[in-house]
Amino acid sequence: MYDVLIIGCGITGAATAFQLSKYKLKVGILERENDVSLGTTKANSAILHAGYDPEPGTLMAKLNVRGVELARELCAKLDVPYRPCGSLVLAFSEEERSTLEELYRRGKENGVPDLALLTGDEARALEPNLSGEVVAALHAPSAAICSPWEYCLALAETAVKNGVELHLNTAVTGLEPAEEGWTVHTNRGEFQARFVVNAAGVDAAAVHDMAATHAFDIKPSRGQYYLLDKSEGDRVGRVIFQCPSKVGKGVLVAPTVHGNLIVGPDAAPSQPHDTATTGDGLRFVRQTAQKSVPSVNFRESIRNFAGVRASTAAGDFILQESAPGFFDLAGICSPGLSAAPAIGEYAAELLEQAGLALDEKDAFICERHRTRFKELGVEERAALVEREPAYGRVICRCETVTEGEILEALHSPIPPVSVDGVKRRVNAGMGRCQGGFCGPRVVDILARELHKSPGDIVQDQAGSWLLDRQTKGGKADV
């Protein structure tokens, strides 16, 4: 019997598990995929928003500002790439200047620090590559960028180190009230829990309907992106937004913590798991972004991708007890990444109000470290290679990722089982050639360490095999 079962291990589920792992509780996570952060969390703008956009008084407003405060501390403690770069929202007309003034008002009411309204010239003094047509800008120094999948993984790993049980490849198929809480039916058997937390992202409405009367719909919105090579990484030093509209915060141009440039997204209705990119969508992103930063060189694109946001008609996060002992954390669209740790705190408060005793553990682990070989000094590298020769074998040339780093990830609390799982943990395959050189080497290491045939190694989700597979005697051969 679990005290709490969390359905879904994107950033919301991971942050909730992290928060609950501080207490003397038996907590489990049920994740349908073979890894954490495989939904919206791995495909977004990677921005920790300052908090001027949400309507004052909403949960979004309250939890955004609190969340980015917590993120600064958590990323430092858990060794997550983080950069406090700030952001600019651009106005190209007097009408849009009034929008900036409204965002400034909201931000001050929401408690966003150090906001400032700038002229176009003042904005270009900060960012020389901005368009000459910019007439004004809102500067938010507290905005930051991070590595979203590493953030999620760090929170989930820390939760696991503190006793949370993660069940991967475990899809929820039904929920029914039980004498002491809930019976959760899955493709891997039944689980019992006193309380259930629904953090299922784009599938949150479907999970809700298993436990309570239909109350909301998820309206999936797909956003497409360009990821540009490091040669474009210094094009801007801050996150560059255009004025927001009803469909979102608009197309942005921003640096990434790994030294690249990210551009996007558009916003279009989609199916819940449709992450295909389209020529029309990418053309819109490119043309719109060049209004802000005309000099972006899209010939330096190394990857296009799309993510699906879990939007609802509520206009706010849905954080509530929807049936006795069943809690929804739904509609977590932007600023969900920014608000995540604060959503975890809020979920714990809701559970406590419902009767869950939150007794703090005597010892709570809140630290994590990952070796990044390319960031070490010459003497540090030499000493490390002498102790562990695998750190002297470079597997990914673009990002200077070594075999030792991959082996370290394979012995972590949540080890990868796919090529992209390795990529999310150590950056192998993130560079200019996008795995063209290191991909086969990563497959070999995974096959060797997991005691599998190379034909059984997947690119990402279960079933995404890389090689032709022929079954002989029950074993996959290449």
Short mmCIF file of C-alpha atoms in Angstrom, two decimals:
data_model
loop_
_atom_site.label_atom_id
_atom_site.label_comp_id
_atom_site.label_asym_id
_atom_site.label_seq_id
_atom_site.Cartn_x
_atom_site.Cartn_y
_atom_site.Cartn_z
CA MET A 1 0.00 0.00 0.00
CA TYR A 2 1.43 3.33 -1.09
CA ASP A 3 0.64 6.51 0.76
CA VAL A 4 0.74 8.37 -2.57
CA LEU A 5 0.92 7.18 -6.17
CA ILE A 6 1.81 9.78 -8.79
CA ILE A 7 0.73 9.13 -12.38
CA GLY A 8 3.27 10.60 -14.79
CA CYS A 9 6.92 11.57 -14.45
CA GLY A 10 7.32 14.72 -16.45
CA ILE A 11 8.49 17.83 -14.63
CA THR A 12 5.24 18.12 -12.62
CA GLY A 13 5.23 14.53 -11.42
CA ALA A 14 8.97 14.61 -10.70
CA ALA A 15 8.71 17.85 -8.72
CA THR A 16 5.81 16.45 -6.69
CA ALA A 17 7.71 13.23 -6.00
CA PHE A 18 10.76 15.28 -4.95
CA GLN A 19 8.67 17.31 -2.50
CA LEU A 20 6.94 14.26 -1.00
CA SER A 21 10.26 12.42 -0.65
CA LYS A 22 11.11 14.83 2.17
CA TYR A 23 8.57 13.08 4.36
CA LYS A 24 8.13 9.67 6.00
CA LEU A 25 5.88 8.34 3.26
CA LYS A 26 5.75 5.46 0.82
CA VAL A 27 5.52 7.15 -2.57
CA GLY A 28 5.45 5.62 -6.04
CA ILE A 29 5.44 6.98 -9.58
CA LEU A 30 3.76 5.23 -12.51
CA GLU A 31 5.24 6.30 -15.86
CA ARG A 32 3.98 4.81 -19.11
CA GLU A 33 7.24 5.41 -21.00
CA ASN A 34 10.67 3.80 -20.57
CA ASP A 35 12.19 6.99 -19.12
CA VAL A 36 11.23 10.19 -17.37
CA SER A 37 10.57 13.53 -19.13
CA LEU A 38 9.46 12.01 -22.45
CA GLY A 39 6.46 14.30 -22.98
CA THR A 40 6.22 18.09 -22.94
CA THR A 41 9.17 18.29 -20.54
CA LYS A 42 11.74 17.28 -23.15
CA ALA A 43 10.37 19.53 -25.92
CA ASN A 44 9.84 23.10 -24.80
CA SER A 45 11.62 26.45 -24.76
CA ALA A 46 13.71 25.62 -21.64
CA ILE A 47 12.82 28.98 -20.09
CA LEU A 48 12.17 29.81 -16.45
CA HIS A 49 9.81 32.73 -16.96
CA ALA A 50 10.05 35.77 -14.71
CA GLY A 51 6.29 35.78 -14.02
CA TYR A 52 4.91 38.98 -15.56
CA ASP A 53 2.57 37.23 -18.01
CA PRO A 54 0.04 35.36 -15.79
CA GLU A 55 -3.04 37.22 -14.65
CA PRO A 56 -2.56 38.37 -11.05
CA GLY A 57 -4.42 36.23 -8.54
CA THR A 58 -4.17 33.03 -10.57
CA LEU A 59 -2.29 29.92 -9.54
CA MET A 60 -0.05 30.48 -12.56
CA ALA A 61 0.98 33.89 -11.22
CA LYS A 62 1.56 32.71 -7.66
CA LEU A 63 3.43 29.53 -8.52
CA ASN A 64 5.49 30.96 -11.39
CA VAL A 65 7.28 33.51 -9.21
CA ARG A 66 7.76 31.04 -6.37
CA GLY A 67 8.89 28.34 -8.79
CA VAL A 68 11.69 30.35 -10.38
CA GLU A 69 12.97 31.26 -6.92
CA LEU A 70 13.11 27.58 -6.00
CA ALA A 71 14.64 26.63 -9.37
CA ARG A 72 17.71 28.78 -8.76
CA GLU A 73 18.44 26.90 -5.54
CA LEU A 74 17.50 23.45 -6.83
CA CYS A 75 19.55 23.68 -10.01
CA ALA A 76 22.60 24.60 -7.93
CA LYS A 77 22.12 21.77 -5.43
CA LEU A 78 21.24 19.14 -8.02
CA ASP A 79 23.85 20.10 -10.63
CA VAL A 80 21.41 21.13 -13.35
CA PRO A 81 22.67 23.51 -16.07
CA TYR A 82 21.14 26.93 -15.30
CA ARG A 83 21.80 30.43 -16.57
CA PRO A 84 20.19 33.63 -15.20
CA CYS A 85 20.18 35.48 -18.51
CA GLY A 86 17.05 37.65 -18.23
CA SER A 87 14.49 38.33 -20.95
CA LEU A 88 13.16 41.09 -23.19
CA VAL A 89 9.62 41.42 -24.55
CA LEU A 90 9.65 43.53 -27.71
CA ALA A 91 7.12 46.06 -28.94
CA PHE A 92 7.02 47.11 -32.60
CA SER A 93 4.19 49.68 -32.36
CA GLU A 94 2.51 52.04 -29.94
CA GLU A 95 -0.27 49.51 -29.47
CA GLU A 96 2.26 46.90 -28.42
CA ARG A 97 3.93 49.44 -26.15
CA SER A 98 0.67 49.53 -24.19
CA THR A 99 0.83 45.73 -23.95
CA LEU A 100 4.27 46.06 -22.36
CA GLU A 101 2.86 48.51 -19.84
CA GLU A 102 0.16 45.99 -18.94
CA LEU A 103 2.74 43.23 -18.55
CA TYR A 104 4.81 45.54 -16.36
CA ARG A 105 1.75 46.19 -14.18
CA ARG A 106 1.02 42.47 -13.89
CA GLY A 107 4.62 41.71 -13.10
CA LYS A 108 4.81 44.25 -10.30
CA GLU A 109 1.57 42.89 -8.82
CA ASN A 110 2.89 39.32 -9.11
CA GLY A 111 6.09 40.25 -7.28
CA VAL A 112 8.52 39.99 -10.19
CA PRO A 113 11.74 41.80 -9.19
CA ASP A 114 13.64 44.48 -11.11
CA LEU A 115 11.28 44.87 -14.07
CA ALA A 116 12.03 47.84 -16.33
CA LEU A 117 10.45 49.43 -19.42
CA LEU A 118 13.09 50.32 -22.01
CA THR A 119 13.15 52.34 -25.21
CA GLY A 120 14.09 50.64 -28.43
CA ASP A 121 17.58 52.14 -28.27
CA GLU A 122 18.05 50.96 -24.68
CA ALA A 123 17.00 47.45 -25.69
CA ARG A 124 19.46 47.45 -28.62
CA ALA A 125 22.21 48.60 -26.27
CA LEU A 126 21.66 45.34 -24.38
CA GLU A 127 21.10 43.24 -27.52
CA PRO A 128 22.74 44.79 -30.61
CA ASN A 129 21.22 42.23 -33.00
CA LEU A 130 17.63 43.29 -32.32
CA SER A 131 15.61 44.71 -35.18
CA GLY A 132 15.81 48.45 -35.76
CA GLU A 133 12.00 48.46 -35.75
CA VAL A 134 11.79 47.71 -32.01
CA VAL A 135 10.28 50.78 -30.31
CA ALA A 136 10.19 49.54 -26.71
CA ALA A 137 10.91 46.50 -24.55
CA LEU A 138 10.14 45.04 -21.14
CA HIS A 139 13.30 43.84 -19.38
CA ALA A 140 12.94 41.05 -16.79
CA PRO A 141 16.38 40.24 -15.31
CA SER A 142 15.04 37.37 -13.16
CA ALA A 143 14.19 35.15 -16.15
CA ALA A 144 16.55 32.22 -16.67
CA ILE A 145 17.18 29.20 -18.86
CA CYS A 146 17.91 25.62 -17.88
CA SER A 147 18.11 22.10 -19.27
CA PRO A 148 14.50 20.95 -18.78
CA TRP A 149 15.01 17.21 -19.16
CA GLU A 150 18.01 17.31 -16.81
CA TYR A 151 15.93 19.33 -14.33
CA CYS A 152 13.22 16.68 -14.41
CA LEU A 153 15.74 13.85 -14.19
CA ALA A 154 17.54 15.49 -11.25
CA LEU A 155 14.30 15.89 -9.30
CA ALA A 156 13.24 12.31 -10.08
CA GLU A 157 16.68 10.85 -9.26
CA THR A 158 16.74 12.70 -5.95
CA ALA A 159 13.27 11.44 -5.13
CA VAL A 160 14.39 7.88 -5.89
CA LYS A 161 17.49 8.31 -3.70
CA ASN A 162 15.12 9.34 -0.92
CA GLY A 163 13.00 6.20 -1.26
CA VAL A 164 10.42 6.95 -3.97
CA GLU A 165 9.72 3.92 -6.19
CA LEU A 166 9.66 4.62 -9.93
CA HIS A 167 7.77 2.17 -12.15
CA LEU A 168 8.63 2.73 -15.81
CA ASN A 169 6.75 1.15 -18.75
CA THR A 170 3.68 1.18 -16.50
CA ALA A 171 0.57 2.59 -18.16
CA VAL A 172 -2.52 3.26 -16.05
CA THR A 173 -5.59 1.55 -17.50
CA GLY A 174 -8.18 2.15 -14.77
CA LEU A 175 -8.89 3.55 -11.32
CA GLU A 176 -11.46 2.45 -8.77
CA PRO A 177 -12.16 3.46 -5.18
CA ALA A 178 -11.02 0.95 -2.57
CA GLU A 179 -11.63 0.56 1.14
CA GLU A 180 -8.50 2.50 2.06
CA GLY A 181 -8.07 4.70 -1.00
CA TRP A 182 -7.66 3.62 -4.61
CA THR A 183 -6.87 0.58 -6.70
CA VAL A 184 -4.84 1.59 -9.73
CA HIS A 185 -4.98 -0.84 -12.66
CA THR A 186 -2.01 -0.89 -15.03
CA ASN A 187 -0.56 -3.00 -17.80
CA ARG A 188 1.77 -4.43 -15.14
CA GLY A 189 -0.75 -5.32 -12.47
CA GLU A 190 -2.60 -3.53 -9.68
CA PHE A 191 -1.30 -0.95 -7.22
CA GLN A 192 -2.95 0.18 -4.00
CA ALA A 193 -2.67 3.74 -2.71
CA ARG A 194 -4.29 5.95 -0.09
CA PHE A 195 -3.96 8.96 -2.40
CA VAL A 196 -3.49 9.31 -6.16
CA VAL A 197 -1.99 12.35 -7.91
CA ASN A 198 -2.74 12.81 -11.61
CA ALA A 199 0.26 14.43 -13.33
CA ALA A 200 -0.31 12.80 -16.71
CA GLY A 201 0.22 15.87 -18.90
CA VAL A 202 -1.65 15.69 -22.20
CA ASP A 203 -3.39 12.54 -20.89
CA ALA A 204 -4.53 14.17 -17.64
CA ALA A 205 -8.18 14.48 -18.71
CA ALA A 206 -8.32 10.79 -19.64
CA VAL A 207 -6.87 9.81 -16.26
CA HIS A 208 -9.25 12.18 -14.47
CA ASP A 209 -12.21 10.53 -16.19
CA MET A 210 -11.15 7.16 -14.74
CA ALA A 211 -11.71 8.53 -11.23
CA ALA A 212 -14.31 11.31 -11.42
CA THR A 213 -17.04 12.86 -13.51
CA HIS A 214 -15.71 14.53 -16.65
CA ALA A 215 -14.75 18.11 -15.75
CA PHE A 216 -12.25 19.42 -18.29
CA ASP A 217 -10.73 18.74 -21.68
CA ILE A 218 -7.10 18.90 -22.65
CA LYS A 219 -6.67 20.86 -25.87
CA PRO A 220 -3.24 19.81 -27.14
CA SER A 221 -1.24 22.56 -28.80
CA ARG A 222 1.84 21.66 -30.82
CA GLY A 223 4.82 24.00 -30.97
CA GLN A 224 7.69 23.59 -33.46
CA TYR A 225 11.28 24.70 -32.99
CA TYR A 226 14.64 25.21 -34.65
CA LEU A 227 17.78 24.29 -32.75
CA LEU A 228 20.77 26.08 -34.23
CA ASP A 229 24.46 25.23 -34.01
CA LYS A 230 26.75 26.79 -31.41
CA SER A 231 28.00 29.12 -34.14
CA GLU A 232 24.69 30.97 -33.59
CA GLY A 233 24.74 30.62 -29.80
CA ASP A 234 25.87 34.20 -29.16
CA ARG A 235 23.37 35.82 -31.50
CA VAL A 236 21.48 37.00 -28.40
CA GLY A 237 22.37 36.79 -24.73
CA ARG A 238 18.83 36.99 -23.38
CA VAL A 239 15.49 35.37 -24.12
CA ILE A 240 13.84 37.53 -26.78
CA PHE A 241 10.03 37.47 -26.85
CA GLN A 242 7.47 39.27 -28.95
CA CYS A 243 4.28 40.53 -27.33
CA PRO A 244 2.10 37.59 -26.24
CA SER A 245 -1.23 36.77 -27.86
CA LYS A 246 -4.21 34.56 -27.07
CA VAL A 247 -2.38 31.48 -28.39
CA GLY A 248 0.74 31.88 -26.26
CA LYS A 249 3.92 33.79 -25.62
CA GLY A 250 4.82 33.77 -29.31
CA VAL A 251 7.95 32.93 -31.24
CA LEU A 252 11.11 33.53 -29.25
CA VAL A 253 14.85 33.59 -29.90
CA ALA A 254 16.97 32.44 -26.99
CA PRO A 255 20.35 31.02 -26.02
CA THR A 256 20.47 27.56 -24.48
CA VAL A 257 22.54 26.42 -21.51
CA HIS A 258 24.48 24.15 -23.88
CA GLY A 259 25.62 27.07 -26.07
CA ASN A 260 23.14 26.74 -28.95
CA LEU A 261 20.34 29.03 -30.12
CA ILE A 262 16.70 27.93 -29.94
CA VAL A 263 13.97 29.55 -32.03
CA GLY A 264 10.23 28.88 -31.76
CA PRO A 265 7.52 27.84 -31.20
CA ASP A 266 4.42 28.23 -33.30
CA ALA A 267 1.10 27.09 -31.80
CA ALA A 268 -1.38 24.83 -33.57
CA PRO A 269 -4.07 22.38 -32.41
CA SER A 270 -2.84 18.80 -32.53
CA GLN A 271 -3.35 15.26 -31.34
CA PRO A 272 -1.99 14.56 -27.83
CA HIS A 273 1.22 12.84 -28.95
CA ASP A 274 1.71 14.30 -32.44
CA THR A 275 5.25 15.71 -32.44
CA ALA A 276 5.73 15.83 -36.20
CA THR A 277 7.17 18.98 -37.73
CA THR A 278 5.74 20.64 -40.84
CA GLY A 279 7.15 22.87 -43.55
CA ASP A 280 4.46 25.50 -43.03
CA GLY A 281 4.95 25.57 -39.27
CA LEU A 282 8.71 25.91 -39.48
CA ARG A 283 8.41 28.56 -42.18
CA PHE A 284 6.17 30.57 -39.86
CA VAL A 285 8.66 30.23 -37.01
CA ARG A 286 11.54 31.35 -39.20
CA GLN A 287 9.76 34.37 -40.66
CA THR A 288 8.33 35.49 -37.32
CA ALA A 289 11.63 35.17 -35.46
CA GLN A 290 13.43 37.30 -38.03
CA LYS A 291 11.12 40.16 -37.14
CA SER A 292 12.87 40.25 -33.75
CA VAL A 293 16.40 39.27 -34.75
CA PRO A 294 16.82 39.62 -38.55
CA SER A 295 20.37 38.25 -38.61
CA VAL A 296 19.60 34.74 -37.30
CA ASN A 297 21.24 32.33 -39.76
CA PHE A 298 18.82 29.43 -40.15
CA ARG A 299 21.29 27.62 -42.40
CA GLU A 300 23.00 26.69 -39.13
CA SER A 301 19.99 24.59 -38.04
CA ILE A 302 21.05 21.21 -36.68
CA ARG A 303 17.64 19.93 -35.62
CA ASN A 304 13.92 20.64 -35.76
CA PHE A 305 11.53 19.26 -33.16
CA ALA A 306 8.06 19.78 -31.73
CA GLY A 307 6.45 19.52 -28.33
CA VAL A 308 2.79 19.30 -27.33
CA ARG A 309 1.41 21.53 -24.58
CA ALA A 310 -1.47 20.45 -22.34
CA SER A 311 -3.73 23.49 -22.67
CA THR A 312 -7.25 23.75 -21.25
CA ALA A 313 -10.05 26.29 -21.40
CA ALA A 314 -9.54 27.10 -17.71
CA GLY A 315 -6.89 29.74 -18.32
CA ASP A 316 -5.09 28.54 -15.22
CA PHE A 317 -3.52 25.43 -13.74
CA ILE A 318 -6.03 22.87 -12.49
CA LEU A 319 -4.72 21.86 -9.06
CA GLN A 320 -7.46 20.31 -6.95
CA GLU A 321 -8.94 17.30 -5.20
CA SER A 322 -11.41 16.05 -7.79
CA ALA A 323 -12.60 12.96 -5.92
CA PRO A 324 -11.88 11.78 -2.36
CA GLY A 325 -8.16 11.08 -2.30
CA PHE A 326 -7.70 11.80 -6.04
CA PHE A 327 -5.90 14.99 -7.07
CA ASP A 328 -5.51 16.61 -10.48
CA LEU A 329 -2.37 18.52 -11.44
CA ALA A 330 -3.62 19.31 -14.92
CA GLY A 331 -3.48 21.96 -17.62
CA ILE A 332 0.21 22.47 -16.91
CA CYS A 333 1.13 24.50 -19.96
CA SER A 334 3.49 27.50 -19.83
CA PRO A 335 4.72 28.52 -17.24
CA GLY A 336 4.66 24.88 -16.07
CA LEU A 337 8.42 24.35 -16.17
CA SER A 338 8.93 27.59 -14.23
CA ALA A 339 6.30 26.74 -11.63
CA ALA A 340 7.10 23.02 -11.22
CA PRO A 341 8.74 22.97 -7.77
CA ALA A 342 6.07 25.33 -6.44
CA ILE A 343 3.37 23.05 -7.89
CA GLY A 344 5.03 20.22 -5.96
CA GLU A 345 4.78 22.26 -2.75
CA TYR A 346 1.15 23.10 -3.50
CA ALA A 347 0.30 19.44 -4.15
CA ALA A 348 1.83 18.47 -0.80
CA GLU A 349 -0.33 21.12 0.90
CA LEU A 350 -3.47 19.74 -0.78
CA LEU A 351 -2.59 16.22 0.34
CA GLU A 352 -1.98 17.37 3.90
CA GLN A 353 -5.34 19.14 3.96
CA ALA A 354 -6.92 15.85 2.86
CA GLY A 355 -5.40 13.98 5.80
CA LEU A 356 -1.90 12.93 4.70
CA ALA A 357 0.55 13.32 7.58
CA LEU A 358 3.71 15.13 6.49
CA ASP A 359 6.36 14.10 9.00
CA GLU A 360 9.81 15.22 7.87
CA LYS A 361 12.57 12.65 7.54
CA ASP A 362 15.58 12.90 9.80
CA ALA A 363 17.87 12.72 6.77
CA PHE A 364 16.88 14.06 3.36
CA ILE A 365 19.34 13.87 0.47
CA CYS A 366 19.32 17.06 -1.59
CA GLU A 367 22.47 16.90 -3.65
CA ARG A 368 23.56 15.44 -6.95
CA HIS A 369 26.67 15.65 -9.09
CA ARG A 370 27.41 14.73 -12.70
CA THR A 371 30.88 14.57 -14.22
CA ARG A 372 31.27 16.84 -17.25
CA PHE A 373 34.66 15.95 -18.66
CA LYS A 374 34.94 18.87 -21.06
CA GLU A 375 34.43 21.36 -18.22
CA LEU A 376 37.36 20.00 -16.17
CA GLY A 377 40.81 21.54 -16.12
CA VAL A 378 43.80 19.75 -17.65
CA GLU A 379 45.07 18.42 -14.32
CA GLU A 380 41.59 17.31 -13.25
CA ARG A 381 41.13 15.44 -16.53
CA ALA A 382 44.46 13.68 -16.19
CA ALA A 383 43.75 12.61 -12.61
CA LEU A 384 40.31 11.34 -13.55
CA VAL A 385 41.60 9.33 -16.51
CA GLU A 386 44.31 7.82 -14.34
CA ARG A 387 41.68 6.64 -11.84
CA GLU A 388 39.08 5.65 -14.45
CA PRO A 389 40.53 5.10 -17.98
CA ALA A 390 37.03 5.11 -19.54
CA TYR A 391 36.97 8.89 -19.09
CA GLY A 392 39.86 9.08 -21.55
CA ARG A 393 37.82 7.60 -24.41
CA VAL A 394 35.83 10.30 -26.22
CA ILE A 395 32.60 8.89 -27.66
CA CYS A 396 30.89 12.11 -28.80
CA ARG A 397 33.38 14.41 -30.53
CA CYS A 398 30.98 17.34 -30.99
CA GLU A 399 30.26 17.65 -27.27
CA THR A 400 33.42 15.96 -25.92
CA VAL A 401 31.48 13.28 -24.03
CA THR A 402 33.48 10.31 -22.77
CA GLU A 403 32.67 6.66 -22.21
CA GLY A 404 33.18 7.24 -18.49
CA GLU A 405 30.30 9.74 -18.43
CA ILE A 406 28.02 7.28 -20.20
CA LEU A 407 28.95 4.50 -17.77
CA GLU A 408 28.30 6.90 -14.89
CA ALA A 409 24.81 7.53 -16.25
CA LEU A 410 24.21 3.79 -16.62
CA HIS A 411 24.90 3.37 -12.91
CA SER A 412 22.72 6.29 -11.80
CA PRO A 413 19.46 5.97 -9.82
CA ILE A 414 17.46 6.10 -13.09
CA PRO A 415 19.71 4.59 -15.76
CA PRO A 416 19.01 5.18 -19.47
CA VAL A 417 17.81 2.34 -21.70
CA SER A 418 17.93 4.15 -25.05
CA VAL A 419 20.26 6.22 -27.21
CA ASP A 420 18.25 9.36 -26.52
CA GLY A 421 18.18 8.47 -22.83
CA VAL A 422 21.97 8.68 -22.87
CA LYS A 423 21.72 11.89 -24.88
CA ARG A 424 19.49 13.55 -22.27
CA ARG A 425 21.87 12.62 -19.46
CA VAL A 426 25.31 13.38 -20.86
CA ASN A 427 24.72 15.30 -24.14
CA ALA A 428 26.14 12.62 -26.45
CA GLY A 429 24.47 13.32 -29.80
CA MET A 430 23.48 16.91 -28.97
CA GLY A 431 26.10 18.49 -31.21
CA ARG A 432 26.48 19.48 -34.84
CA CYS A 433 26.35 15.95 -36.29
CA GLN A 434 23.38 14.97 -34.08
CA GLY A 435 24.77 11.52 -33.28
CA GLY A 436 26.11 10.71 -36.72
CA PHE A 437 29.51 9.85 -35.23
CA CYS A 438 28.69 8.76 -31.67
CA GLY A 439 25.32 7.04 -32.21
CA PRO A 440 26.71 3.60 -33.17
CA ARG A 441 29.21 3.79 -30.30
CA VAL A 442 26.46 4.58 -27.83
CA VAL A 443 24.48 1.59 -29.13
CA ASP A 444 27.52 -0.65 -28.58
CA ILE A 445 27.98 0.60 -25.00
CA LEU A 446 24.29 0.17 -24.18
CA ALA A 447 24.24 -3.34 -25.65
CA ARG A 448 27.35 -4.32 -23.73
CA GLU A 449 26.30 -2.85 -20.39
CA LEU A 450 22.65 -3.92 -20.59
CA HIS A 451 23.60 -7.40 -21.86
CA LYS A 452 21.43 -7.03 -24.95
CA SER A 453 21.81 -7.45 -28.68
CA PRO A 454 22.37 -4.17 -30.57
CA GLY A 455 19.10 -4.96 -32.34
CA ASP A 456 17.28 -4.61 -29.02
CA ILE A 457 18.57 -1.08 -28.36
CA VAL A 458 16.00 1.63 -29.06
CA GLN A 459 16.38 5.24 -30.15
CA ASP A 460 13.97 6.53 -27.50
CA GLN A 461 10.54 5.14 -26.61
CA ALA A 462 9.87 1.41 -26.48
CA GLY A 463 9.69 -0.01 -30.00
CA SER A 464 11.83 2.68 -31.66
CA TRP A 465 14.44 0.18 -32.84
CA LEU A 466 17.38 1.43 -34.83
CA LEU A 467 18.35 -1.81 -36.59
CA ASP A 468 16.53 -4.46 -38.58
CA ARG A 469 15.66 -7.27 -36.20
CA GLN A 470 15.24 -10.95 -37.01
CA THR A 471 14.07 -13.25 -34.26
CA LYS A 472 15.96 -16.49 -33.92
CA GLY A 473 15.33 -18.67 -30.92
CA GLY A 474 13.66 -15.78 -29.11
CA LYS A 475 16.67 -13.47 -29.37
CA ALA A 476 17.01 -10.45 -31.61
CA ASP A 477 19.87 -10.61 -34.09
CA VAL A 478 21.13 -7.93 -36.44
#
